[in-house]
Amino acid sequence: MTSTPAASPTTAGPPGGLRPSRYDPDRAGLDVLVAEVGEATGTALPSYRVDQLWQGLYRDLVGPEDVSTLPKALRGPLADLLPPALTEDTRSVGDDGDTVKWLWRLADGSLIETVLMHYEERSTVCVSSQVGCAMGCGFCATGQMGFDRHLSTGEIVEQVVRAQVEAGDRRVSNVVFMGMGEPLANYDRTWAAVQRLHGDLGLSARHITISTVGVVPGIRRLATEGLPINLAVSLHAADDDLRDELVPINRRYPLDELADACREHVTTTGRRLSFEWALIHDVNDRPEDAVRLADYARPLGAHVNLIPLNPTPGWPTRGSSPARVRQFAEDVNARGGNATIRRTRGTEIDAACGQLRTDRTNADILNTDGSVPVPAPGRQGSSR
Ligand code: SAH
Ligand code: SF4
C-alpha cells in the first residue's frame, strides 16, 4: 500500500478526483509531502519539520499556515498542498450552548453535518461518513436524499478536530459515527479515520462508536481489527417482515445473520453491543415489538437505546408519545432486556440525522425552480 497522499489505488484514499485535504495524509504521507516541498524549494528538510507539522495538525489543531515552529517559507507551500476540507456554511447553537451543529461545505460544494454535544461527564461529537446515504431507510432524512459520495478520511477526521477547537478547554472524549451516511459502506476511509482519531488525536477506542444499519460483512471485518471500538446497530424492528420494510438492507442481511455477526463482534472485542430503536407510532412500539426486541437483544447482552422517531419531511408517520416510549421501555425490561430512553439533544436546532441539510436543500430547490420535494413512501395507514 502506498503512503503518499496522492489518490491511492485502495479505497482508503480520497474518493474520485477529490484533492487530499489536511487530515487526509497519514504520518508517512506527511513525510512524503514535506520531502516534496523541500525538493521544490531546493533544500533538504530535516525530519523534525514533519514532527512540527504533525504537532500543529494533531496537537495544536492548527493548519500549516499557523504552525509557528515552521519557517515562514515552508508554511505557504504546505498550506497550499493541505487545504482545509470543511468550510462553515451554518452553525447553530442550542441547549444553552451545550449543543452545536454545523453544516459544512466541502471542496466540491457538498454539504454535510456534524453535531457536538456537551454533557456533564463527557463531550461527544457525532460525525458524518458520507454525503447522503444509499441505504434507503424511509424514515431517515439522509436516506431520503439518496447517495452522493463517500467522505474522505480527512473529511471525517477534520469534523472531530473542528469540534475540539470549538470545545476549547472541554475535551471531546467521545466520537459517534451517527451523522449522515453508513460508515461501513465507506469502510476503508472510516477505519483509517478511526485509527487517526485513536493514534493521532489520542481518543480512547472505548469512546469511539460506529453505528451501522447492519452491513454484516463490515461488522465481521470490524471484529477482526484489533482495536476494540463500540458497535451500535440500528435495529428498529426485530422481525424480518417489518425490518425489511423499515430498513431495506435487512432483505440482504436478515436478522439471524445480523445476530451472528454481532455475536462475533462481542466475542472478539469484548465491547458491549448496543441497538438503536427509533420508536414509530403504531409501527414498532407495540407490546409484541417489545417482546421480540427483548428476545433478540438478551442473548447478545445488548443494551437498547430507545428514541422517539424524529419527524422528517418525507415520512408521514410520527414518533411515539413520551408515555408510549416509557411503556415500551418497561415492557422490554420486564422481559429481561436492557433498555434506556436516550436523552434527545438539539431538537430546537434540528440536530437530527440529515435534517439541517434537508431544510437547506429544500429551500434551495424551492427558490430556484419552485418545485416541491417528493416524499419517500411511508407507512401511513399501515395496519401494523
Ligand atoms: N447509517 C448509520 C449511522 C447514521 S444514522 C445507521 O443507520 O446506524 C444514525 C442513527 O439515526 C441511526 O440509529 C438511525 O436509525 C437514526 N435515525 C435516522 N433517522 C431518524 C429519525 N428520523 N428519527 C430518529 N432516529 C433516526
Ligand atoms: Fe443511511 Fe443510517 Fe439513514 Fe439508514 S438510517 S438511510 S443507513 S444514514
PDB file of N, CA, C and O and ligand atoms in Angstrom, residues 129-130 132-144 178-183 211-215 234 236 246-249 353, ligand 2:
ATOM      1  N   SER A 129     -20.210  10.252   7.640  1.00  0.00           N
ATOM      2  CA  SER A 129     -19.232   9.421   6.933  1.00  0.00           C
ATOM      3  C   SER A 129     -19.451   9.416   5.414  1.00  0.00           C
ATOM      4  O   SER A 129     -18.608   8.937   4.669  1.00  0.00           O
ATOM      5  N   GLN A 130     -20.606   9.915   4.974  1.00  0.00           N
ATOM      6  CA  GLN A 130     -20.897  10.003   3.539  1.00  0.00           C
ATOM      7  C   GLN A 130     -21.727  11.266   3.280  1.00  0.00           C
ATOM      8  O   GLN A 130     -22.351  11.803   4.204  1.00  0.00           O
ATOM      9  N   GLY A 132     -25.002  12.079   1.942  1.00  0.00           N
ATOM     10  CA  GLY A 132     -26.201  11.278   1.670  1.00  0.00           C
ATOM     11  C   GLY A 132     -25.970   9.837   2.097  1.00  0.00           C
ATOM     12  O   GLY A 132     -25.006   9.529   2.815  1.00  0.00           O
ATOM     13  N   CYS A 133     -26.836   8.955   1.662  1.00  0.00           N
ATOM     14  CA  CYS A 133     -26.718   7.534   2.027  1.00  0.00           C
ATOM     15  C   CYS A 133     -27.521   6.708   1.031  1.00  0.00           C
ATOM     16  O   CYS A 133     -28.605   7.117   0.601  1.00  0.00           O
ATOM     17  N   ALA A 134     -26.973   5.550   0.686  1.00  0.00           N
ATOM     18  CA  ALA A 134     -27.622   4.696  -0.320  1.00  0.00           C
ATOM     19  C   ALA A 134     -28.544   3.656   0.298  1.00  0.00           C
ATOM     20  O   ALA A 134     -29.134   2.855  -0.418  1.00  0.00           O
ATOM     21  N   MET A 135     -28.657   3.636   1.637  1.00  0.00           N
ATOM     22  CA  MET A 135     -29.337   2.510   2.294  1.00  0.00           C
ATOM     23  C   MET A 135     -30.863   2.608   2.258  1.00  0.00           C
ATOM     24  O   MET A 135     -31.556   1.631   2.528  1.00  0.00           O
ATOM     25  N   GLY A 136     -31.366   3.796   1.979  1.00  0.00           N
ATOM     26  CA  GLY A 136     -32.787   3.934   1.679  1.00  0.00           C
ATOM     27  C   GLY A 136     -33.757   3.720   2.840  1.00  0.00           C
ATOM     28  O   GLY A 136     -34.918   3.361   2.602  1.00  0.00           O
ATOM     29  N   CYS A 137     -33.336   3.931   4.087  1.00  0.00           N
ATOM     30  CA  CYS A 137     -34.294   3.841   5.196  1.00  0.00           C
ATOM     31  C   CYS A 137     -35.263   5.025   5.056  1.00  0.00           C
ATOM     32  O   CYS A 137     -34.838   6.185   5.109  1.00  0.00           O
ATOM     33  N   GLY A 138     -36.537   4.729   4.884  1.00  0.00           N
ATOM     34  CA  GLY A 138     -37.511   5.756   4.517  1.00  0.00           C
ATOM     35  C   GLY A 138     -37.726   6.825   5.565  1.00  0.00           C
ATOM     36  O   GLY A 138     -38.071   7.968   5.240  1.00  0.00           O
ATOM     37  N   PHE A 139     -37.508   6.489   6.851  1.00  0.00           N
ATOM     38  CA  PHE A 139     -37.778   7.439   7.932  1.00  0.00           C
ATOM     39  C   PHE A 139     -36.631   8.413   8.152  1.00  0.00           C
ATOM     40  O   PHE A 139     -36.731   9.316   8.974  1.00  0.00           O
ATOM     41  N   CYS A 140     -35.521   8.204   7.425  1.00  0.00           N
ATOM     42  CA  CYS A 140     -34.287   8.950   7.716  1.00  0.00           C
ATOM     43  C   CYS A 140     -34.088  10.059   6.692  1.00  0.00           C
ATOM     44  O   CYS A 140     -34.139   9.818   5.482  1.00  0.00           O
ATOM     45  N   ALA A 141     -33.842  11.262   7.191  1.00  0.00           N
ATOM     46  CA  ALA A 141     -33.677  12.415   6.297  1.00  0.00           C
ATOM     47  C   ALA A 141     -32.503  12.210   5.342  1.00  0.00           C
ATOM     48  O   ALA A 141     -32.566  12.589   4.172  1.00  0.00           O
ATOM     49  N   THR A 142     -31.428  11.588   5.829  1.00  0.00           N
ATOM     50  CA  THR A 142     -30.272  11.343   4.949  1.00  0.00           C
ATOM     51  C   THR A 142     -30.634  10.318   3.881  1.00  0.00           C
ATOM     52  O   THR A 142     -30.294  10.482   2.705  1.00  0.00           O
ATOM     53  N   GLY A 143     -31.329   9.270   4.287  1.00  0.00           N
ATOM     54  CA  GLY A 143     -31.752   8.247   3.328  1.00  0.00           C
ATOM     55  C   GLY A 143     -32.638   8.842   2.246  1.00  0.00           C
ATOM     56  O   GLY A 143     -32.563   8.461   1.081  1.00  0.00           O
ATOM     57  N   GLN A 144     -33.464   9.808   2.632  1.00  0.00           N
ATOM     58  CA  GLN A 144     -34.387  10.431   1.667  1.00  0.00           C
ATOM     59  C   GLN A 144     -33.633  11.226   0.598  1.00  0.00           C
ATOM     60  O   GLN A 144     -34.146  11.461  -0.488  1.00  0.00           O
ATOM     61  N   MET A 178     -22.726   8.692  13.817  1.00  0.00           N
ATOM     62  CA  MET A 178     -24.187   8.663  13.729  1.00  0.00           C
ATOM     63  C   MET A 178     -24.718   9.863  12.961  1.00  0.00           C
ATOM     64  O   MET A 178     -25.893  10.196  13.055  1.00  0.00           O
ATOM     65  N   GLY A 179     -23.846  10.511  12.215  1.00  0.00           N
ATOM     66  CA  GLY A 179     -24.302  11.619  11.379  1.00  0.00           C
ATOM     67  C   GLY A 179     -24.808  11.072  10.049  1.00  0.00           C
ATOM     68  O   GLY A 179     -25.394   9.997   9.990  1.00  0.00           O
ATOM     69  N   MET A 180     -24.528  11.816   8.980  1.00  0.00           N
ATOM     70  CA  MET A 180     -25.018  11.366   7.677  1.00  0.00           C
ATOM     71  C   MET A 180     -24.193  10.183   7.166  1.00  0.00           C
ATOM     72  O   MET A 180     -22.976  10.160   7.286  1.00  0.00           O
ATOM     73  N   GLY A 181     -24.884   9.220   6.586  1.00  0.00           N
ATOM     74  CA  GLY A 181     -24.189   8.153   5.874  1.00  0.00           C
ATOM     75  C   GLY A 181     -24.047   6.864   6.648  1.00  0.00           C
ATOM     76  O   GLY A 181     -24.284   6.796   7.851  1.00  0.00           O
ATOM     77  N   GLU A 182     -23.684   5.815   5.922  1.00  0.00           N
ATOM     78  CA  GLU A 182     -23.484   4.489   6.510  1.00  0.00           C
ATOM     79  C   GLU A 182     -21.968   4.235   6.556  1.00  0.00           C
ATOM     80  O   GLU A 182     -21.346   3.964   5.519  1.00  0.00           O
ATOM     81  N   PRO A 183     -21.380   4.309   7.752  1.00  0.00           N
ATOM     82  CA  PRO A 183     -19.912   4.217   7.836  1.00  0.00           C
ATOM     83  C   PRO A 183     -19.341   2.911   7.276  1.00  0.00           C
ATOM     84  O   PRO A 183     -18.271   2.913   6.682  1.00  0.00           O
ATOM     85  N   SER A 211     -21.897   3.349  14.271  1.00  0.00           N
ATOM     86  CA  SER A 211     -23.301   2.964  14.172  1.00  0.00           C
ATOM     87  C   SER A 211     -23.560   2.476  12.754  1.00  0.00           C
ATOM     88  O   SER A 211     -23.211   3.149  11.783  1.00  0.00           O
ATOM     89  N   THR A 212     -24.133   1.298  12.646  1.00  0.00           N
ATOM     90  CA  THR A 212     -24.417   0.742  11.317  1.00  0.00           C
ATOM     91  C   THR A 212     -25.862   0.276  11.239  1.00  0.00           C
ATOM     92  O   THR A 212     -26.456  -0.138  12.235  1.00  0.00           O
ATOM     93  N   VAL A 213     -26.379   0.313  10.028  1.00  0.00           N
ATOM     94  CA  VAL A 213     -27.732  -0.162   9.792  1.00  0.00           C
ATOM     95  C   VAL A 213     -27.761  -1.698   9.740  1.00  0.00           C
ATOM     96  O   VAL A 213     -28.821  -2.305   9.695  1.00  0.00           O
ATOM     97  N   GLY A 214     -26.554  -2.301   9.745  1.00  0.00           N
ATOM     98  CA  GLY A 214     -26.497  -3.764   9.742  1.00  0.00           C
ATOM     99  C   GLY A 214     -25.803  -4.332   8.516  1.00  0.00           C
ATOM    100  O   GLY A 214     -26.258  -5.326   7.951  1.00  0.00           O
ATOM    101  N   VAL A 215     -24.694  -3.705   8.120  1.00  0.00           N
ATOM    102  CA  VAL A 215     -23.911  -4.208   6.992  1.00  0.00           C
ATOM    103  C   VAL A 215     -23.038  -5.342   7.536  1.00  0.00           C
ATOM    104  O   VAL A 215     -21.970  -5.129   8.105  1.00  0.00           O
ATOM    105  N   SER A 234     -28.445  -0.153  14.248  1.00  0.00           N
ATOM    106  CA  SER A 234     -29.767   0.468  14.171  1.00  0.00           C
ATOM    107  C   SER A 234     -30.768  -0.616  13.824  1.00  0.00           C
ATOM    108  O   SER A 234     -30.901  -1.006  12.670  1.00  0.00           O
ATOM    109  N   HIS A 236     -34.405  -1.181  14.997  1.00  0.00           N
ATOM    110  CA  HIS A 236     -35.742  -0.631  14.699  1.00  0.00           C
ATOM    111  C   HIS A 236     -36.858  -1.665  14.531  1.00  0.00           C
ATOM    112  O   HIS A 236     -38.031  -1.326  14.612  1.00  0.00           O
ATOM    113  N   LEU A 246     -38.696  -1.299   6.984  1.00  0.00           N
ATOM    114  CA  LEU A 246     -38.132  -0.087   7.579  1.00  0.00           C
ATOM    115  C   LEU A 246     -36.688   0.132   7.143  1.00  0.00           C
ATOM    116  O   LEU A 246     -36.247   1.263   6.938  1.00  0.00           O
ATOM    117  N   VAL A 247     -35.943  -0.958   7.051  1.00  0.00           N
ATOM    118  CA  VAL A 247     -34.502  -0.893   6.814  1.00  0.00           C
ATOM    119  C   VAL A 247     -34.200  -1.864   5.666  1.00  0.00           C
ATOM    120  O   VAL A 247     -33.920  -3.036   5.888  1.00  0.00           O
ATOM    121  N   PRO A 248     -34.261  -1.396   4.416  1.00  0.00           N
ATOM    122  CA  PRO A 248     -34.208  -2.319   3.276  1.00  0.00           C
ATOM    123  C   PRO A 248     -32.997  -3.247   3.234  1.00  0.00           C
ATOM    124  O   PRO A 248     -33.091  -4.348   2.676  1.00  0.00           O
ATOM    125  N   ILE A 249     -31.873  -2.855   3.852  1.00  0.00           N
ATOM    126  CA  ILE A 249     -30.685  -3.734   3.827  1.00  0.00           C
ATOM    127  C   ILE A 249     -30.972  -5.065   4.516  1.00  0.00           C
ATOM    128  O   ILE A 249     -30.263  -6.051   4.321  1.00  0.00           O
ATOM    129  N   CYS A 353     -30.553  13.407  12.367  1.00  0.00           N
ATOM    130  CA  CYS A 353     -29.844  12.877  11.216  1.00  0.00           C
ATOM    131  C   CYS A 353     -30.275  13.540   9.896  1.00  0.00           C
ATOM    132  O   CYS A 353     -31.386  13.354   9.441  1.00  0.00           O
TER     133      CYS A 353
HETATM  134 FE1  SF4 B   2     -28.437   5.597   5.894  1.00  0.00          FE
HETATM  135 FE2  SF4 B   2     -28.434   5.239   8.555  1.00  0.00          FE
HETATM  136 FE3  SF4 B   2     -30.169   6.922   7.391  1.00  0.00          FE
HETATM  137 FE4  SF4 B   2     -30.472   4.295   7.032  1.00  0.00          FE
HETATM  138  S1  SF4 B   2     -30.616   5.408   8.975  1.00  0.00           S
HETATM  139  S2  SF4 B   2     -30.606   5.852   5.434  1.00  0.00           S
HETATM  140  S3  SF4 B   2     -28.340   3.655   6.952  1.00  0.00           S
HETATM  141  S4  SF4 B   2     -27.968   7.142   7.421  1.00  0.00           S
END
